[in-house]
CSV table of C-alpha atoms in Angstrom, one decimal:
chain,number,residue,atom,x,y,z
F,202,UNK,CA,0.0,0.0,0.3
F,203,UNK,CA,1.5,3.8,-0.7
F,204,UNK,CA,0.6,6.7,1.5
F,205,UNK,CA,0.8,10.2,-0.7
F,206,UNK,CA,3.3,12.7,0.8
F,207,UNK,CA,0.3,14.6,2.3
F,208,UNK,CA,-0.6,11.5,4.2
F,209,UNK,CA,2.4,10.6,5.5
F,210,UNK,CA,2.9,14.4,7.0
F,211,UNK,CA,-0.1,14.7,8.5
F,212,UNK,CA,0.6,10.9,10.2
F,213,UNK,CA,3.5,12.7,11.9
F,214,UNK,CA,2.0,16.1,12.4
F,215,UNK,CA,-0.5,14.3,14.1
F,216,UNK,CA,2.5,11.9,16.2
F,217,UNK,CA,4.4,14.9,17.2
F,218,UNK,CA,0.9,16.2,18.5
F,219,UNK,CA,0.1,13.2,20.3
F,220,UNK,CA,3.6,12.6,22.2
F,221,UNK,CA,3.2,16.0,23.8
F,222,UNK,CA,0.1,15.4,25.0
F,223,UNK,CA,-0.4,15.0,28.7
F,224,UNK,CA,0.3,12.7,31.0
F,225,UNK,CA,-3.1,10.3,31.7
F,226,UNK,CA,-5.0,9.5,34.3
F,227,UNK,CA,-3.8,13.3,35.3
F,228,UNK,CA,-3.7,13.8,39.7
F,229,UNK,CA,-3.1,16.8,41.2
F,230,UNK,CA,-2.6,15.1,44.7
F,231,UNK,CA,-1.0,11.9,46.1
F,232,UNK,CA,0.6,10.8,43.1
F,233,UNK,CA,1.3,13.7,41.0
F,234,UNK,CA,1.7,14.5,37.2
F,235,UNK,CA,1.6,17.7,37.7
F,236,UNK,CA,2.7,20.6,40.4
F,237,UNK,CA,2.7,24.5,39.5
F,238,UNK,CA,3.5,27.6,41.5
F,239,UNK,CA,2.0,30.7,40.7
F,240,UNK,CA,2.5,34.4,41.8
F,241,UNK,CA,6.8,33.3,41.1
F,242,UNK,CA,8.4,37.1,40.8
F,243,UNK,CA,9.2,39.6,43.2
F,244,UNK,CA,10.8,42.5,44.6
F,245,UNK,CA,13.7,42.1,46.6
F,246,UNK,CA,17.6,41.4,47.1
F,247,UNK,CA,20.0,39.4,46.8
F,248,UNK,CA,23.5,38.5,48.4
F,249,UNK,CA,25.3,38.8,44.5
F,250,UNK,CA,28.8,37.3,44.6
F,251,UNK,CA,31.2,40.3,43.4
F,252,UNK,CA,34.6,38.7,44.4
F,253,UNK,CA,36.4,35.1,45.3
F,254,UNK,CA,40.1,35.9,46.2
F,255,UNK,CA,41.7,32.1,46.0
F,256,UNK,CA,43.5,32.3,49.1
F,257,UNK,CA,47.5,31.9,49.0
F,258,UNK,CA,47.9,27.5,49.8
F,259,UNK,CA,48.1,25.6,51.8
F,260,UNK,CA,45.6,27.8,54.0
F,261,UNK,CA,42.7,30.6,53.1
F,262,UNK,CA,44.6,33.7,54.6
F,263,UNK,CA,41.7,35.7,52.5
F,264,UNK,CA,39.5,37.6,54.7
F,265,UNK,CA,36.4,37.4,53.0
F,266,UNK,CA,37.4,34.7,51.0
F,267,UNK,CA,33.1,35.9,49.6
F,268,UNK,CA,32.3,38.9,48.8
F,269,UNK,CA,29.1,40.1,48.0
F,270,UNK,CA,26.8,42.6,47.4
F,271,UNK,CA,22.6,43.0,47.8
F,272,UNK,CA,21.2,42.9,43.9
F,273,UNK,CA,17.2,44.4,43.4
F,274,UNK,CA,15.3,42.3,41.6
F,275,UNK,CA,11.5,43.0,40.2
F,276,UNK,CA,9.0,41.1,37.9
F,277,UNK,CA,7.6,39.0,36.7
F,278,UNK,CA,9.3,35.2,37.6
F,279,UNK,CA,12.0,37.4,40.1
F,280,UNK,CA,14.8,35.8,40.2
F,281,UNK,CA,14.2,32.5,37.8
F,282,UNK,CA,13.7,34.8,34.6
F,283,UNK,CA,18.2,35.4,35.3
F,284,UNK,CA,19.9,32.5,33.7
F,285,UNK,CA,19.2,29.1,35.1
F,286,UNK,CA,21.1,25.7,34.5
F,287,UNK,CA,19.9,22.4,35.2
F,288,UNK,CA,21.4,20.1,37.0
F,289,UNK,CA,21.4,15.7,37.4
F,290,UNK,CA,22.2,13.3,40.3
F,291,UNK,CA,22.3,9.8,39.7
F,292,UNK,CA,21.9,7.3,39.6
F,293,UNK,CA,20.0,8.6,36.3
F,294,UNK,CA,19.2,7.8,32.8
F,295,UNK,CA,19.3,10.6,30.9
F,296,UNK,CA,18.0,9.9,27.0
F,297,UNK,CA,17.4,13.0,25.7
F,298,UNK,CA,17.4,17.1,27.0
F,299,UNK,CA,15.8,20.2,25.0
F,300,UNK,CA,15.4,23.6,26.4
F,301,UNK,CA,12.9,26.3,24.2
F,302,UNK,CA,12.8,29.5,24.1
F,303,UNK,CA,10.3,32.4,23.2
F,304,UNK,CA,10.3,34.1,20.3
F,305,UNK,CA,10.3,38.1,20.1
F,306,UNK,CA,6.7,37.9,19.8
F,307,UNK,CA,6.0,34.9,22.4
F,308,UNK,CA,3.9,33.4,19.6
F,309,UNK,CA,6.3,30.3,19.4
F,310,UNK,CA,9.4,29.0,20.9
F,311,UNK,CA,12.4,27.8,19.8
F,312,UNK,CA,14.2,24.8,20.6
F,313,UNK,CA,17.3,26.9,22.4
F,314,UNK,CA,19.8,23.3,22.9
F,315,UNK,CA,19.3,20.7,22.7
F,316,UNK,CA,21.2,16.0,22.9
F,317,UNK,CA,20.1,12.8,22.9
F,318,UNK,CA,22.3,9.9,24.1
F,319,UNK,CA,25.4,9.5,22.3
F,320,UNK,CA,25.6,12.2,20.4
F,321,UNK,CA,26.8,15.9,19.8
F,322,UNK,CA,24.7,18.5,22.4
F,323,UNK,CA,23.6,21.6,20.1
F,324,UNK,CA,24.8,25.0,22.0
F,325,UNK,CA,24.6,22.2,24.9
F,326,UNK,CA,27.4,21.6,27.0
F,327,UNK,CA,27.3,19.0,30.1
F,328,UNK,CA,29.8,20.1,33.4
F,329,UNK,CA,30.8,19.2,37.1
F,330,UNK,CA,32.7,20.2,40.0
F,331,UNK,CA,35.8,19.0,39.1
F,332,UNK,CA,37.6,22.4,37.8
F,333,UNK,CA,41.5,22.8,38.6
F,334,UNK,CA,42.4,19.3,36.5
F,335,UNK,CA,41.3,19.3,32.9
F,336,UNK,CA,39.4,22.1,33.0
F,337,UNK,CA,38.8,25.0,36.0
F,338,UNK,CA,40.4,26.4,38.1
F,339,UNK,CA,40.5,24.7,41.8
F,340,UNK,CA,42.0,27.0,45.1
F,341,UNK,CA,42.3,27.0,48.3
F,342,UNK,CA,39.6,29.0,49.8
F,343,UNK,CA,37.2,27.7,47.2
F,344,UNK,CA,37.3,24.3,45.7
F,345,UNK,CA,36.9,23.2,41.8
F,346,UNK,CA,35.2,25.8,39.9
F,347,UNK,CA,33.2,24.2,36.9
F,348,UNK,CA,34.7,21.8,34.3
F,349,UNK,CA,33.8,20.3,30.9
F,350,UNK,CA,32.8,16.6,31.7
F,351,UNK,CA,33.8,13.6,30.0
F,352,UNK,CA,31.6,11.5,28.2
F,353,UNK,CA,31.2,9.2,31.1
F,354,UNK,CA,29.9,12.7,33.2
F,355,UNK,CA,32.7,11.1,35.7
F,356,UNK,CA,35.7,13.4,35.3
F,357,UNK,CA,36.5,16.6,33.3
F,358,UNK,CA,38.1,16.7,30.3
F,359,UNK,CA,40.4,20.3,28.6
F,360,UNK,CA,37.2,20.9,25.7
F,361,UNK,CA,33.4,20.9,25.8
F,362,UNK,CA,31.6,18.0,24.0
F,363,UNK,CA,35.2,16.5,23.7
F,364,UNK,CA,33.3,12.6,24.2
F,365,UNK,CA,29.8,11.9,23.5
F,366,UNK,CA,28.1,11.6,26.3
F,367,UNK,CA,26.2,8.1,27.2
F,368,UNK,CA,23.6,9.6,29.5
F,369,UNK,CA,24.3,7.8,32.5
F,370,UNK,CA,24.8,9.6,35.5
F,371,UNK,CA,26.5,7.6,38.6
F,372,UNK,CA,25.4,7.6,41.8
F,373,UNK,CA,28.5,9.2,42.8
F,374,UNK,CA,28.1,12.2,40.3
F,375,UNK,CA,26.1,15.2,39.8
F,376,UNK,CA,26.3,17.3,36.9
F,377,UNK,CA,24.9,20.2,35.6
F,378,UNK,CA,24.1,21.4,31.6
F,379,UNK,CA,24.5,24.9,30.1
F,380,UNK,CA,24.2,26.9,26.9
F,381,UNK,CA,27.8,26.4,24.6
F,382,UNK,CA,28.3,29.7,24.8
F,383,UNK,CA,30.5,31.1,27.5
F,384,UNK,CA,31.8,34.2,29.6
F,385,UNK,CA,35.2,35.3,28.2
F,386,UNK,CA,32.9,35.4,24.9
F,387,UNK,CA,30.2,37.4,26.3
F,388,UNK,CA,30.3,39.0,30.1
F,389,UNK,CA,27.9,36.9,32.6
F,390,UNK,CA,26.1,38.7,35.0
F,391,UNK,CA,27.4,38.2,38.3
F,392,UNK,CA,31.6,36.8,39.7
F,393,UNK,CA,32.7,33.5,37.5
F,394,UNK,CA,35.6,32.0,37.8
F,395,UNK,CA,37.3,28.6,36.2
F,396,UNK,CA,35.4,27.2,33.7
F,397,UNK,CA,32.1,29.5,33.3
F,398,UNK,CA,29.3,29.2,30.7
F,399,UNK,CA,26.3,31.2,29.6
F,400,UNK,CA,22.2,29.5,30.9
F,401,UNK,CA,19.7,30.2,30.0
F,402,UNK,CA,17.4,34.0,30.8
F,403,UNK,CA,14.1,34.8,30.8
F,404,UNK,CA,11.4,32.2,29.4
F,405,UNK,CA,11.6,28.6,29.1
F,406,UNK,CA,11.2,25.0,28.6
F,407,UNK,CA,13.3,22.0,29.8
F,408,UNK,CA,12.2,18.8,28.4
F,409,UNK,CA,13.6,15.3,29.4
F,410,UNK,CA,13.3,12.0,29.7
F,411,UNK,CA,14.9,10.2,31.9
F,412,UNK,CA,14.6,7.2,34.2
F,413,UNK,CA,16.3,6.8,37.7
F,414,UNK,CA,17.1,3.0,38.5
F,415,UNK,CA,16.9,1.8,42.4
F,416,UNK,CA,20.7,3.0,44.7
F,417,UNK,CA,23.2,0.5,45.3
F,418,UNK,CA,23.5,3.2,48.3
F,419,UNK,CA,20.2,4.1,50.5
F,420,UNK,CA,22.4,7.0,52.0
F,421,UNK,CA,22.5,8.5,47.8
F,422,UNK,CA,19.3,9.4,46.0
F,423,UNK,CA,18.9,11.4,42.6
F,424,UNK,CA,17.2,14.3,42.2
F,425,UNK,CA,16.1,17.2,38.7
F,426,UNK,CA,16.9,20.9,39.8
F,427,UNK,CA,17.9,23.8,38.5
F,428,UNK,CA,19.8,26.9,39.9
F,429,UNK,CA,20.7,30.3,39.2
F,430,UNK,CA,23.4,30.1,36.6
F,431,UNK,CA,25.7,32.5,39.5
F,432,UNK,CA,25.7,29.4,42.0
F,433,UNK,CA,27.5,27.2,39.2
F,434,UNK,CA,29.9,29.7,38.6
F,435,UNK,CA,31.1,30.6,42.1
F,436,UNK,CA,31.0,27.4,43.8
F,437,UNK,CA,27.9,25.2,44.2
F,438,UNK,CA,28.4,24.3,47.7
F,439,UNK,CA,31.0,27.5,49.5
F,440,UNK,CA,30.3,30.8,48.1
F,441,UNK,CA,27.7,31.6,46.2
F,442,UNK,CA,24.4,34.2,46.3
F,443,UNK,CA,21.7,30.4,47.2
F,444,UNK,CA,19.9,30.6,50.2
F,445,UNK,CA,16.0,31.4,51.5
F,446,UNK,CA,14.4,34.9,52.1
F,447,UNK,CA,16.2,38.5,51.8
F,448,UNK,CA,19.0,39.1,51.3
F,449,UNK,CA,19.9,36.1,50.5
F,450,UNK,CA,17.6,33.4,47.7
F,451,UNK,CA,19.0,34.1,44.2
F,452,UNK,CA,16.5,31.4,43.4
F,453,UNK,CA,16.8,27.3,42.9
F,454,UNK,CA,13.6,24.9,42.2
F,455,UNK,CA,13.7,20.9,42.9
F,456,UNK,CA,11.8,19.6,39.9
F,457,UNK,CA,12.4,16.1,40.8
F,458,UNK,CA,14.4,15.4,44.7
F,459,UNK,CA,14.2,12.1,45.9
F,460,UNK,CA,15.8,12.6,50.0
F,461,UNK,CA,17.6,10.1,51.8
F,462,UNK,CA,15.9,8.5,55.2
F,463,UNK,CA,12.5,9.2,53.4
F,464,UNK,CA,10.5,7.0,50.7
F,465,UNK,CA,13.0,7.2,48.4
F,466,UNK,CA,10.3,6.4,45.3
F,467,UNK,CA,9.0,9.1,45.9
F,468,UNK,CA,10.6,12.7,44.0
F,469,UNK,CA,9.0,15.6,46.2
F,470,UNK,CA,9.4,19.0,44.6
F,471,UNK,CA,10.4,23.0,46.3
F,472,UNK,CA,11.3,26.4,45.3
F,473,UNK,CA,13.3,29.1,47.0
F,474,UNK,CA,14.4,32.3,46.7
F,475,UNK,CA,14.3,36.0,47.7
F,476,UNK,CA,11.1,35.7,49.4
F,477,UNK,CA,11.5,32.6,51.2
F,478,UNK,CA,10.4,28.9,50.2
F,479,UNK,CA,7.5,26.0,49.5
F,480,UNK,CA,6.7,23.0,48.0
F,481,UNK,CA,5.3,19.9,47.2
F,482,UNK,CA,4.4,19.0,50.8
F,483,UNK,CA,5.2,15.4,52.4
F,484,UNK,CA,2.5,14.1,51.3
F,485,UNK,CA,2.1,15.3,47.3
F,486,UNK,CA,5.5,14.1,45.0
F,487,UNK,CA,6.0,12.9,41.6
F,488,UNK,CA,7.0,9.0,41.2
F,489,UNK,CA,10.5,7.7,40.9
F,490,UNK,CA,10.7,6.6,37.5
F,491,UNK,CA,12.6,3.7,38.4
F,492,UNK,CA,11.7,1.2,36.2
F,493,UNK,CA,10.2,2.6,32.9
F,494,UNK,CA,11.2,6.0,31.7
F,495,UNK,CA,9.5,9.4,32.0
F,496,UNK,CA,9.2,12.3,29.5
F,497,UNK,CA,8.3,15.9,32.0
F,498,UNK,CA,8.3,19.7,30.5
F,499,UNK,CA,9.0,22.1,33.3
F,500,UNK,CA,8.0,25.8,32.3
F,501,UNK,CA,9.5,29.0,33.7
F,502,UNK,CA,7.1,31.7,32.3
F,503,UNK,CA,7.6,35.2,32.2
F,504,UNK,CA,4.4,36.3,31.0
F,505,UNK,CA,1.7,34.2,33.5
F,506,UNK,CA,4.4,34.6,36.9
F,507,UNK,CA,4.3,30.4,37.1
F,508,UNK,CA,6.1,26.8,37.0
F,509,UNK,CA,4.3,24.5,35.8
F,510,UNK,CA,6.4,21.0,36.4
F,511,UNK,CA,4.1,18.2,34.0
F,512,UNK,CA,4.6,15.0,33.0
F,513,UNK,CA,3.8,13.9,29.2
F,514,UNK,CA,3.4,10.9,27.1
F,515,UNK,CA,5.9,11.7,25.4
F,516,UNK,CA,7.8,14.0,23.6
F,517,UNK,CA,9.5,14.5,19.6
F,518,UNK,CA,12.7,15.7,20.1
F,519,UNK,CA,13.0,15.6,15.8
F,520,UNK,CA,10.9,19.2,16.4
F,521,UNK,CA,12.7,22.4,16.9
F,522,UNK,CA,9.6,25.1,17.6
F,523,UNK,CA,6.4,24.5,19.1
F,524,UNK,CA,3.8,26.6,19.6
F,525,UNK,CA,2.7,29.0,22.5
F,526,UNK,CA,-0.6,27.6,22.7
F,527,UNK,CA,1.7,23.7,23.2
F,528,UNK,CA,3.0,25.8,26.6
F,529,UNK,CA,-0.2,27.1,27.4
F,530,UNK,CA,-1.4,23.6,27.6
F,531,UNK,CA,1.2,22.6,29.9
F,532,UNK,CA,0.5,25.6,32.2
F,533,UNK,CA,-3.4,25.6,31.6
F,534,UNK,CA,-3.4,21.7,32.4
F,535,UNK,CA,-4.3,19.6,35.5
F,536,UNK,CA,-1.7,20.8,38.3
F,537,UNK,CA,-1.3,20.6,42.2
F,538,UNK,CA,-1.5,24.6,42.8
F,539,UNK,CA,1.6,26.0,45.0
F,540,UNK,CA,1.2,29.9,46.2
F,541,UNK,CA,4.5,31.9,45.8
F,542,UNK,CA,2.9,35.3,47.1
F,543,UNK,CA,4.7,37.0,49.9
F,544,UNK,CA,4.8,35.3,53.0
F,545,UNK,CA,5.5,31.9,51.4
F,546,UNK,CA,7.6,30.4,55.1
F,547,UNK,CA,10.9,28.5,54.6
F,548,UNK,CA,11.0,25.0,55.2
F,549,UNK,CA,11.6,23.0,58.1
F,550,UNK,CA,13.8,20.4,59.0
F,551,UNK,CA,11.1,18.0,59.9
F,552,UNK,CA,10.4,19.0,55.2
F,553,UNK,CA,7.3,19.6,56.3
F,554,UNK,CA,5.8,23.6,55.7
């Protein structure tokens, strides 16, 4: 049987449209398929890193070693409208990644970056915090900077995408993704050191297909989260702008994070900024996909001042653009609604809100 070109084109379009659909059946409590943060942005300050004196080995003799200054911000999505990076901690298999951003009219969201397992990324590089070996730098006061990750996502290499990235992140490592543009080619906001790249600013949508195999060590569990790119360009676990409440808090979004000593088949979501923190709570969670692949869309949208996390039936990663209507479908889809209005409370040690 022969099919006309128009029929095949229509079939391809229908297949791509179906792949973008929200996961069913939808759930907005307990085991979630969708979560939406509203009233995300605001006006306030956070402590931006302006200098990081390295010290003189073998002791950190710089005082202060972490120099900051208040940065005033305001507007929808702030500070999540600033450049962001997406982070992944194993054990996890990554199969596909894509980041979309709106065009000038806002009517179309174009693919800004993409990657598929075993292939070279398009405007996307994998990094880790092993600077001072093959790439990046090390200082006695601040430890390792960012570095380019090798294909196995375990060690540093000298250049970006030097090896095809296989996609498995083991339980002893974490990586993050950035654009291919470096801070050397165009200055980045805030202080940066070693290997430093730009993230994605303004509105953006991450689409990712992954699974999270069982951990061999119960104390090592997987997570997907997003950070203000300034955090990793300084020291992810040291001198940075991350914090909770004014004047700290340049922005962190935990997308799907399993927690040690809690039910590790559950992945919770939390959001932090200068406004405080809130999240899905202990009774609402995304199921950890241990035995099957899962595809999620994470939309950070300035127009609606909201962030949506939605599980999808699938995604056609060959498509290079989607209409605003598709993004609106994720923002308006069934989801647990969590307000991040001023006065949102900080997380307590128990993990409740």
